[in-house]
Coordinates of C-alpha atoms in Angstrom, one line a residue:
Chain K
M1 CA -74.8 -36.6 65.5
S2 CA -76.3 -33.6 67.4
S3 CA -78.5 -31.2 65.4
S4 CA -76.0 -28.4 66.1
T5 CA -73.2 -30.4 64.5
W6 CA -75.3 -31.0 61.5
E7 CA -76.1 -27.3 61.3
I8 CA -72.4 -26.3 61.4
I9 CA -71.7 -28.8 58.6
T10 CA -74.6 -27.6 56.3
S11 CA -73.7 -23.9 56.9
S12 CA -69.9 -24.2 56.5
L13 CA -69.7 -26.7 53.7
P14 CA -71.0 -24.3 51.1
Q15 CA -68.4 -21.7 52.2
I16 CA -65.6 -24.2 52.0
L17 CA -66.7 -25.4 48.6
T18 CA -67.0 -21.8 47.4
A19 CA -63.4 -21.2 48.5
A20 CA -62.3 -24.4 46.6
A21 CA -64.1 -23.2 43.5
K22 CA -62.7 -19.7 43.7
Y23 CA -59.2 -20.3 44.9
T24 CA -58.0 -23.9 45.4
I25 CA -59.1 -25.3 42.0
P26 CA -58.2 -22.3 39.8
L27 CA -54.9 -21.8 41.6
T28 CA -54.0 -25.5 41.0
L29 CA -55.1 -25.6 37.4
I30 CA -53.5 -22.4 36.2
S31 CA -50.2 -23.1 38.1
F32 CA -50.1 -26.6 36.8
V33 CA -50.7 -25.8 33.2
L34 CA -48.2 -22.9 33.2
G35 CA -45.8 -25.1 35.3
L36 CA -46.0 -27.9 32.7
L37 CA -45.2 -25.5 29.8
L38 CA -42.2 -24.2 31.8
A39 CA -41.2 -27.7 32.7
L40 CA -41.2 -28.8 29.0
L41 CA -39.2 -25.8 28.1
T42 CA -36.7 -26.4 30.9
A43 CA -36.4 -30.1 30.0
M44 CA -35.8 -29.2 26.4
V45 CA -33.1 -26.6 27.1
R46 CA -31.4 -28.9 29.6
L47 CA -31.3 -31.7 27.0
S48 CA -30.4 -29.4 24.1
L49 CA -27.1 -29.5 22.2
L50 CA -26.5 -25.8 22.8
R51 CA -22.8 -25.1 22.4
G52 CA -20.4 -22.3 23.0
P53 CA -21.8 -19.1 24.6
F54 CA -25.4 -20.6 24.5
Q55 CA -24.4 -23.1 27.2
I56 CA -25.1 -20.2 29.6
V57 CA -28.8 -20.7 28.9
R58 CA -28.6 -24.3 30.0
G59 CA -26.8 -23.1 33.1
I60 CA -29.6 -20.6 33.9
F61 CA -32.2 -23.4 33.7
W62 CA -30.1 -25.7 35.8
G63 CA -29.9 -23.0 38.4
Y64 CA -33.6 -22.4 38.4
V65 CA -34.3 -26.1 39.0
W66 CA -31.6 -26.2 41.7
I67 CA -33.0 -23.2 43.6
F68 CA -36.7 -24.1 43.5
R69 CA -36.1 -27.8 44.4
S70 CA -33.8 -26.9 47.3
T71 CA -35.8 -24.3 49.2
P72 CA -39.2 -24.7 50.9
L73 CA -42.3 -23.7 49.0
L74 CA -43.5 -21.6 52.0
V75 CA -40.3 -19.6 52.0
Q76 CA -40.6 -19.1 48.2
L77 CA -44.1 -17.7 48.7
F78 CA -42.9 -15.3 51.4
I79 CA -40.0 -14.1 49.3
V80 CA -42.2 -13.4 46.3
F81 CA -45.0 -11.8 48.3
F82 CA -43.4 -10.2 51.3
G83 CA -39.8 -9.9 50.2
L84 CA -39.8 -8.6 46.6
P85 CA -41.6 -5.4 47.5
N86 CA -38.3 -4.3 49.1
L87 CA -36.9 -4.3 45.6
G88 CA -39.9 -2.4 44.4
V89 CA -41.6 -5.5 42.9
Q90 CA -45.1 -5.8 44.2
F91 CA -47.6 -8.5 43.3
S92 CA -51.2 -9.1 44.4
P93 CA -51.5 -12.2 46.6
W94 CA -53.2 -14.0 43.7
T95 CA -50.3 -13.2 41.2
A96 CA -47.7 -14.0 43.8
A97 CA -49.3 -17.4 44.4
I98 CA -49.6 -18.3 40.7
I99 CA -45.9 -17.2 40.1
T100 CA -44.6 -19.2 43.0
F101 CA -46.6 -22.4 42.4
T102 CA -45.8 -22.3 38.7
L103 CA -42.1 -22.0 39.3
N104 CA -42.1 -24.6 42.0
V105 CA -44.1 -27.3 40.1
G106 CA -42.2 -26.4 36.9
A107 CA -38.9 -27.2 38.6
Y108 CA -40.0 -30.6 39.8
S109 CA -41.9 -31.5 36.6
S110 CA -39.0 -30.6 34.4
E111 CA -37.0 -33.4 36.0
T112 CA -39.9 -35.8 35.4
I113 CA -40.2 -34.8 31.7
R114 CA -36.4 -34.9 31.2
A115 CA -36.3 -38.4 32.7
A116 CA -39.2 -39.5 30.5
I117 CA -37.5 -38.2 27.4
L118 CA -34.3 -39.9 28.3
S119 CA -36.1 -43.2 28.9
I120 CA -37.2 -43.5 25.3
P121 CA -34.6 -45.8 23.5
N122 CA -32.0 -44.1 21.3
G123 CA -33.2 -46.3 18.5
Q124 CA -36.4 -44.2 18.2
W125 CA -34.3 -41.1 17.6
E126 CA -32.1 -42.9 15.1
A127 CA -35.1 -44.4 13.2
A128 CA -36.8 -41.1 12.9
L129 CA -33.6 -39.2 12.0
T130 CA -32.8 -41.6 9.2
L131 CA -36.3 -40.9 7.8
G132 CA -35.1 -37.3 7.3
M133 CA -37.0 -35.7 10.3
T134 CA -35.5 -32.7 12.0
R135 CA -34.6 -33.0 15.7
R136 CA -37.7 -30.9 16.5
Q137 CA -40.0 -33.2 14.5
V138 CA -38.5 -36.3 16.2
L139 CA -39.0 -34.7 19.6
F140 CA -42.6 -33.6 19.1
R141 CA -43.8 -36.4 16.9
I142 CA -42.0 -39.5 18.1
I143 CA -40.4 -39.0 21.5
L144 CA -42.8 -36.8 23.5
P145 CA -45.9 -38.8 22.6
Q146 CA -44.1 -41.8 24.2
A147 CA -42.7 -39.8 27.0
V148 CA -46.2 -38.7 28.0
R149 CA -47.0 -42.3 29.0
V150 CA -43.9 -42.7 31.1
S151 CA -44.3 -39.3 32.8
L152 CA -48.0 -39.6 33.6
P153 CA -47.7 -41.3 37.1
P154 CA -45.0 -38.9 38.4
L155 CA -46.7 -35.9 36.9
S156 CA -49.9 -36.9 38.6
N157 CA -47.9 -37.0 41.9
S158 CA -46.9 -33.4 41.3
F159 CA -50.5 -32.4 40.3
I160 CA -52.0 -34.0 43.4
G161 CA -49.2 -32.5 45.6
L162 CA -50.0 -29.1 44.2
V163 CA -53.7 -29.3 45.1
K164 CA -52.7 -29.6 48.7
D165 CA -49.8 -27.2 48.5
T166 CA -52.2 -24.4 47.5
S167 CA -53.3 -24.4 51.2
L168 CA -50.0 -22.5 51.8
A169 CA -51.5 -19.6 49.9
S170 CA -53.5 -18.9 53.1
S171 CA -50.2 -17.6 54.5
I172 CA -50.1 -14.8 52.0
T173 CA -53.6 -13.6 52.8
I174 CA -55.5 -15.7 50.2
V175 CA -58.8 -16.9 51.7
E176 CA -58.8 -20.4 50.2
M177 CA -60.3 -23.5 51.7
F178 CA -58.0 -23.9 54.6
T179 CA -58.4 -20.2 55.7
V180 CA -62.2 -20.5 55.5
G181 CA -62.1 -23.6 57.7
Q182 CA -59.9 -21.8 60.2
Q183 CA -62.2 -18.8 60.3
I184 CA -65.3 -20.9 60.9
S185 CA -63.5 -23.0 63.5
A186 CA -62.6 -19.9 65.4
K187 CA -66.2 -18.9 65.6
T188 CA -67.8 -22.3 66.3
Y189 CA -65.0 -23.8 68.5
E190 CA -65.2 -27.0 66.4
P191 CA -61.7 -27.4 65.1
L192 CA -62.0 -31.2 64.7
L193 CA -65.1 -30.9 62.7
L194 CA -64.0 -28.0 60.5
Y195 CA -60.5 -29.3 59.7
S196 CA -62.0 -32.7 59.0
L197 CA -64.4 -31.2 56.6
V198 CA -61.6 -29.3 54.8
A199 CA -59.6 -32.5 54.6
L200 CA -62.6 -34.3 53.2
V201 CA -62.9 -31.8 50.4
Y202 CA -59.2 -32.2 49.5
L203 CA -59.7 -36.0 49.6
V204 CA -62.6 -35.8 47.2
I205 CA -60.8 -33.5 44.8
C206 CA -57.7 -35.7 44.8
T207 CA -59.8 -38.9 44.4
V208 CA -61.3 -37.4 41.3
L209 CA -57.8 -36.7 40.0
T210 CA -56.7 -40.2 40.9
V211 CA -59.5 -41.8 38.9
L212 CA -58.8 -39.4 36.0
Q213 CA -55.1 -40.5 36.1
G214 CA -56.2 -44.1 35.8
Y215 CA -58.2 -43.4 32.6
L216 CA -55.4 -41.4 31.2
E217 CA -52.9 -44.1 31.9
K218 CA -55.1 -46.7 30.2
W219 CA -55.5 -44.5 27.2
T220 CA -51.8 -43.6 26.8
S221 CA -50.8 -47.3 27.2
R222 CA -53.2 -48.5 24.5
Y223 CA -50.2 -49.5 22.3
V224 CA -48.5 -51.5 25.1
P225 CA -49.3 -55.2 25.4
T226 CA -51.2 -55.9 28.7
Q227 CA -48.8 -56.1 31.6
H228 CA -49.5 -57.5 35.1
Chain U
M1 CA -23.4 -42.8 -6.7
L2 CA -22.3 -43.1 -3.1
K3 CA -18.5 -43.0 -2.4
L4 CA -16.1 -42.7 0.6
E5 CA -12.5 -41.5 0.2
H6 CA -9.8 -41.9 2.9
V7 CA -12.4 -42.0 5.7
N8 CA -11.2 -42.5 9.3
K9 CA -13.2 -42.9 12.4
I10 CA -11.5 -43.2 15.8
Y11 CA -13.1 -44.3 19.1
G12 CA -10.5 -43.5 21.8
E13 CA -7.6 -45.8 20.9
R14 CA -9.5 -47.8 18.4
H15 CA -9.5 -47.2 14.7
A16 CA -13.1 -48.1 13.8
L17 CA -12.6 -47.1 10.2
N18 CA -9.1 -47.0 8.8
D19 CA -8.5 -45.2 5.5
V20 CA -11.7 -46.5 3.9
N21 CA -12.0 -46.0 0.2
I22 CA -15.1 -47.5 -1.4
A23 CA -17.8 -46.8 -3.9
F24 CA -21.3 -48.2 -3.7
P25 CA -22.7 -48.6 -7.2
E26 CA -26.3 -47.8 -8.0
H27 CA -28.8 -50.5 -8.7
K28 CA -26.5 -53.1 -7.1
T29 CA -26.3 -54.8 -3.8
T30 CA -23.2 -54.4 -1.7
V31 CA -22.8 -56.8 1.2
I32 CA -20.5 -55.9 4.1
V33 CA -19.1 -58.8 6.1
G34 CA -16.4 -59.2 8.8
P35 CA -15.9 -60.3 12.4
S36 CA -17.8 -58.6 15.3
G37 CA -16.3 -55.2 16.0
S38 CA -14.7 -54.9 12.6
G39 CA -16.5 -51.6 11.9
K40 CA -19.3 -52.9 9.6
S41 CA -22.0 -51.0 11.4
T42 CA -19.8 -47.9 11.8
L43 CA -19.2 -47.9 8.0
L44 CA -22.9 -48.3 7.3
R45 CA -23.9 -45.6 9.9
S46 CA -21.4 -43.2 8.5
L47 CA -23.2 -43.3 5.1
N48 CA -26.4 -41.7 6.6
L49 CA -24.3 -39.6 9.1
L50 CA -25.6 -41.4 12.3
E51 CA -21.8 -41.6 12.9
R52 CA -19.5 -38.8 12.1
P53 CA -16.0 -39.9 11.0
E54 CA -13.1 -37.6 11.9
N55 CA -11.9 -37.1 8.4
G56 CA -12.2 -38.2 4.8
L57 CA -14.5 -37.3 1.9
Y58 CA -18.1 -38.3 1.3
H59 CA -19.7 -38.2 -2.1
F60 CA -23.4 -38.5 -2.8
D61 CA -24.2 -37.7 -6.4
D62 CA -23.0 -34.1 -6.9
L63 CA -22.7 -33.4 -3.2
T64 CA -19.2 -33.7 -1.6
L65 CA -18.8 -33.5 2.2
D66 CA -15.5 -33.1 4.1
F67 CA -15.8 -35.0 7.4
S68 CA -13.1 -32.9 9.0
K69 CA -15.3 -29.8 8.6
S70 CA -18.7 -29.1 10.1
I71 CA -21.6 -30.4 7.9
P72 CA -24.6 -28.2 7.3
E73 CA -27.8 -29.5 8.7
K74 CA -29.6 -29.2 5.3
N75 CA -27.1 -31.5 3.7
I76 CA -27.6 -34.1 6.5
L77 CA -31.4 -33.9 6.1
S78 CA -31.1 -34.2 2.3
I79 CA -28.9 -37.3 2.5
R80 CA -31.2 -38.9 5.1
R81 CA -34.2 -38.2 2.9
Q82 CA -32.6 -40.0 0.0
T83 CA -31.4 -43.0 2.0
G84 CA -33.4 -45.5 4.0
M85 CA -32.2 -47.5 7.0
V86 CA -33.4 -50.8 8.5
F87 CA -32.1 -51.6 11.9
Q88 CA -31.3 -54.9 13.7
S89 CA -33.8 -54.0 16.4
F90 CA -36.5 -52.8 14.0
N91 CA -37.1 -49.5 15.9
L92 CA -40.7 -49.2 14.8
F93 CA -42.6 -46.3 16.5
P94 CA -44.7 -48.2 19.1
H95 CA -47.3 -45.5 19.6
L96 CA -48.3 -45.4 15.9
S97 CA -50.2 -48.1 14.0
V98 CA -48.4 -50.1 11.4
L99 CA -49.9 -48.0 8.7
K100 CA -48.9 -44.7 10.4
N101 CA -45.4 -46.0 10.9
V102 CA -45.2 -46.2 7.1
T103 CA -47.0 -42.9 6.4
E104 CA -45.3 -40.7 9.1
A105 CA -42.3 -39.6 7.2
P106 CA -43.9 -39.3 3.7
I107 CA -46.5 -37.0 5.2
H108 CA -44.3 -34.9 7.6
V109 CA -41.0 -35.0 5.7
L110 CA -42.0 -35.2 2.1
K111 CA -45.3 -33.3 2.7
Q112 CA -47.3 -35.8 0.8
S113 CA -51.1 -35.8 1.2
T114 CA -52.5 -38.2 3.7
A115 CA -54.4 -39.9 1.0
A116 CA -51.4 -40.4 -1.3
A117 CA -49.2 -41.6 1.6
T118 CA -51.8 -44.0 2.8
S119 CA -52.3 -45.5 -0.6
T120 CA -48.6 -46.0 -1.1
A121 CA -48.2 -47.4 2.4
K122 CA -51.0 -50.0 1.8
D123 CA -49.3 -51.1 -1.4
L124 CA -46.0 -51.5 0.4
L125 CA -47.5 -53.4 3.3
A126 CA -49.2 -55.7 0.7
Q127 CA -45.8 -56.2 -0.9
V128 CA -44.2 -57.4 2.3
G129 CA -47.3 -59.6 3.1
L130 CA -48.8 -57.5 5.9
A131 CA -51.8 -55.9 4.2
D132 CA -54.0 -57.2 7.0
K133 CA -51.9 -55.7 9.8
A134 CA -52.2 -52.1 8.9
D135 CA -54.3 -51.1 11.8
Q136 CA -52.5 -53.0 14.5
F137 CA -49.8 -51.6 16.8
P138 CA -46.3 -52.9 16.2
T139 CA -46.2 -54.7 19.5
A140 CA -48.9 -57.1 18.3
L141 CA -46.6 -58.3 15.5
S142 CA -43.8 -60.9 15.5
G143 CA -40.2 -59.8 15.1
G144 CA -40.2 -60.9 11.5
Q145 CA -43.4 -59.0 10.8
Q146 CA -42.0 -55.9 12.5
Q147 CA -38.9 -56.0 10.4
R148 CA -41.0 -56.2 7.2
V149 CA -42.9 -53.1 8.4
A150 CA -39.6 -51.4 9.0
I151 CA -38.6 -52.2 5.4
A152 CA -41.9 -50.8 4.1
R153 CA -41.4 -47.7 6.2
A154 CA -37.9 -47.2 4.6
L155 CA -39.3 -47.9 1.1
A156 CA -42.1 -45.3 1.5
M157 CA -39.5 -42.5 1.3
K158 CA -38.5 -43.9 -2.2
P159 CA -34.8 -43.7 -1.2
K160 CA -32.0 -43.9 -3.7
Y161 CA -30.1 -46.2 -1.3
L162 CA -31.4 -48.7 1.2
F163 CA -29.2 -49.6 4.2
F164 CA -29.7 -52.8 6.2
D165 CA -27.8 -53.2 9.5
E166 CA -27.9 -56.9 10.4
P167 CA -31.6 -57.0 9.6
T168 CA -32.2 -60.6 10.6
S169 CA -29.7 -61.0 13.6
A170 CA -32.5 -60.5 16.1
L171 CA -34.8 -63.0 14.5
D172 CA -35.4 -66.8 15.0
P173 CA -34.5 -68.8 11.8
E174 CA -38.1 -69.4 10.8
L175 CA -38.9 -65.7 11.0
E176 CA -35.6 -64.8 9.3
A177 CA -36.7 -66.5 6.0
G178 CA -39.6 -64.1 5.4
V179 CA -37.4 -61.1 5.8
L180 CA -34.7 -62.5 3.6
R181 CA -37.2 -63.2 0.9
V182 CA -38.2 -59.5 0.9
L183 CA -34.6 -58.5 0.7
L184 CA -33.8 -60.8 -2.1
K185 CA -36.8 -59.5 -4.1
L186 CA -35.6 -55.9 -3.5
A187 CA -32.2 -56.9 -4.8
Q188 CA -33.6 -58.6 -7.9
E189 CA -35.6 -55.4 -8.6
H190 CA -32.2 -53.6 -8.9
N191 CA -32.6 -51.4 -5.8
S192 CA -29.3 -49.8 -4.6
M193 CA -28.7 -51.7 -1.4
I194 CA -26.0 -52.0 1.2
V195 CA -26.4 -54.9 3.6
V196 CA -24.4 -55.7 6.8
T197 CA -24.9 -59.4 7.6
H198 CA -23.5 -62.5 9.3
N199 CA -25.5 -64.7 7.0
M200 CA -22.9 -65.9 4.5
E201 CA -25.3 -68.0 2.5
F202 CA -27.5 -65.0 2.0
A203 CA -24.5 -62.8 1.3
R204 CA -23.4 -65.1 -1.5
G205 CA -26.9 -65.3 -3.0
V206 CA -27.6 -61.5 -3.1
A207 CA -24.3 -59.7 -3.4
D208 CA -23.1 -57.9 -6.5
Q209 CA -20.2 -56.5 -4.6
I210 CA -18.8 -57.8 -1.3
I211 CA -16.7 -56.0 1.3
F212 CA -14.6 -57.7 4.0
L213 CA -13.7 -55.5 6.9
E214 CA -11.3 -56.2 9.7
E215 CA -10.3 -53.7 12.4
G216 CA -11.8 -50.9 10.4
E217 CA -9.8 -51.8 7.2
I218 CA -11.2 -53.1 4.0
L219 CA -9.3 -56.3 3.3
Y220 CA -11.4 -57.3 0.3
S221 CA -13.8 -55.5 -2.0
G222 CA -15.2 -56.7 -5.3
D223 CA -16.6 -59.8 -6.9
P224 CA -18.4 -62.1 -4.5
K225 CA -17.5 -65.2 -6.5
T226 CA -13.8 -64.8 -6.0
F227 CA -14.4 -64.0 -2.3
F228 CA -16.2 -67.3 -1.7
T229 CA -14.4 -69.6 -4.1
E230 CA -10.8 -68.4 -3.9
P231 CA -10.6 -66.8 -0.4
T232 CA -7.3 -65.5 1.0
E233 CA -6.1 -67.3 4.1
R234 CA -7.6 -64.8 6.4
I235 CA -11.0 -64.8 4.6
H236 CA -10.9 -68.6 4.6
E237 CA -10.4 -68.6 8.3
F238 CA -13.3 -66.1 8.8
L239 CA -15.7 -68.1 6.6
S240 CA -14.8 -71.3 8.4
A241 CA -15.5 -69.6 11.7
M242 CA -18.9 -68.7 10.3
N243 CA -19.5 -72.4 9.5
F244 CA -19.5 -71.6 5.8
M245 CA -18.2 -74.4 3.7
V246 CA -15.8 -73.1 1.1
K247 CA -16.4 -75.0 -2.2
A248 CA -13.4 -74.5 -4.4

C-alpha cells in the first residue's frame, strides 16, 4: 500500500465515521424504534375485532401497509421531501427522512409482527382467557412475549436493511456516510478506495447487529428445548 | 349453581347442541361422555363462553344470560374468573416458569400480592406432586407433569367450578394415572367438577352425575349406576365400542 493511499484512509475514515455517528446510526435507531411502535399498532388494529363503522380504521391501516410496501423507498423520500411542499407541507431533510423511514419500516414490520402473533397457538389465548384475563392482558402478557421470539429474525432483517437504506437519505441532501465518501472520492479520484471504505463501515455496523441478534435469539429462546 | 336451558349451537348444517337442558350441581362431579363429535367439548366450552351458542339461557348463581342477545364483557370475565379450565393439550404458557404459570392469573386478574400468590402456588404444586419443578420451564416436564401444573394453575383462581376437557387423552397410560389420581382426589374433596372423558372406568369411579350426548342431544343424564348397569340399547352399544364390559 502506497503512503498516499494510507494517508487518504487515515484522513477520510474519521469523516466517514463522524457521518455514521451523526446521521446513519441515529437515523436508523430513531426510525426503527418509531417504526416498531407503528408496526405494533398496525398489527394490533389489523388483528382487532373492530366491527361496524370502526372497520374503516382497519381499512386505513391496510391501505397504509399496501402503499408503503408497494412503492420504492426512494420515491417515498422524494414525495415527502420534494413533493409535499407543493401542498404547503415542508419538512427539513432530517424530519423528512425520519418520517419516511419510520413509515416504510413500520409497514414491513407490521406484517412480521402480525404473522408472529398469528403463529402463537390458539390454545394460548384460550388458556389465558379462561383464567379471566382481558384480551389486552392476554396479548401483552402471554402472546407478545412469545411472538417476540418468533419475530426476532425477520425484524433483524428489517433493522439491518434499514441501516443500509439510510444511504438513500443522501438523495435528499443529508450528508450521511455515503455522501461523505462521494465528496472525498471526487476530490481524491479514488472511488474504489472510498466506496470500499464506506462499505466496510456498513459491514462493521451490520456485523455488530448480527452478533447482537444472536444473543437476543438465545435469550428469547431460553424456554425452548435445544433444537438442532 | 350452573344451569343451561334450551341451549342450541349450530355449526353450518350441524346441530352441535340440540335443546340442551341440564343443571350441574355444586360440590358434585358431572361426567360427560359420548361418541366423538357428539358435542361434549362444545357443551363444556359453552359453560365458560369459549363457544357462544345461538340461543338458550345460561344460569350461574344469580346471573342469567340469554345466548340470543349480546353478552356484556364484564359478565364473561366474571364467569371465567369463577371457573377453571383444564385442556386436553395442557396449554401451559411456555415462556413462564412452572411457578409463574400458576401465579400469573392470581396476580394479574385477582390482584393478589406476589408473595401471597407464590405461597399458594407452592402449596398447590406440592399437592400435585411437583414442588421440585417450580423453577423449570414447562417444556422440561413430561405431559403428565404439565397437565398437573395446568390443574394447579386452574385451582389457584379458587374457581367455583372446574372444567376438564379430555384431560388425559393426550397422555400415555403410565402418565395418565398420576393425573387421574389428582382428579379423583379433587372429586373426593367435593369440588364442583365437570369432566369430559373417554375413560369409562374413571367415569364410573368419579361421577355423581353422568351425561350421555349424541349428535348434540342429551340422551341420558343422571345416576351413573343406572347408566353403567342398566344401559339402554344405544348406551350399551356405545359402552361396548369403548371396550367397557357392562356388568349387569
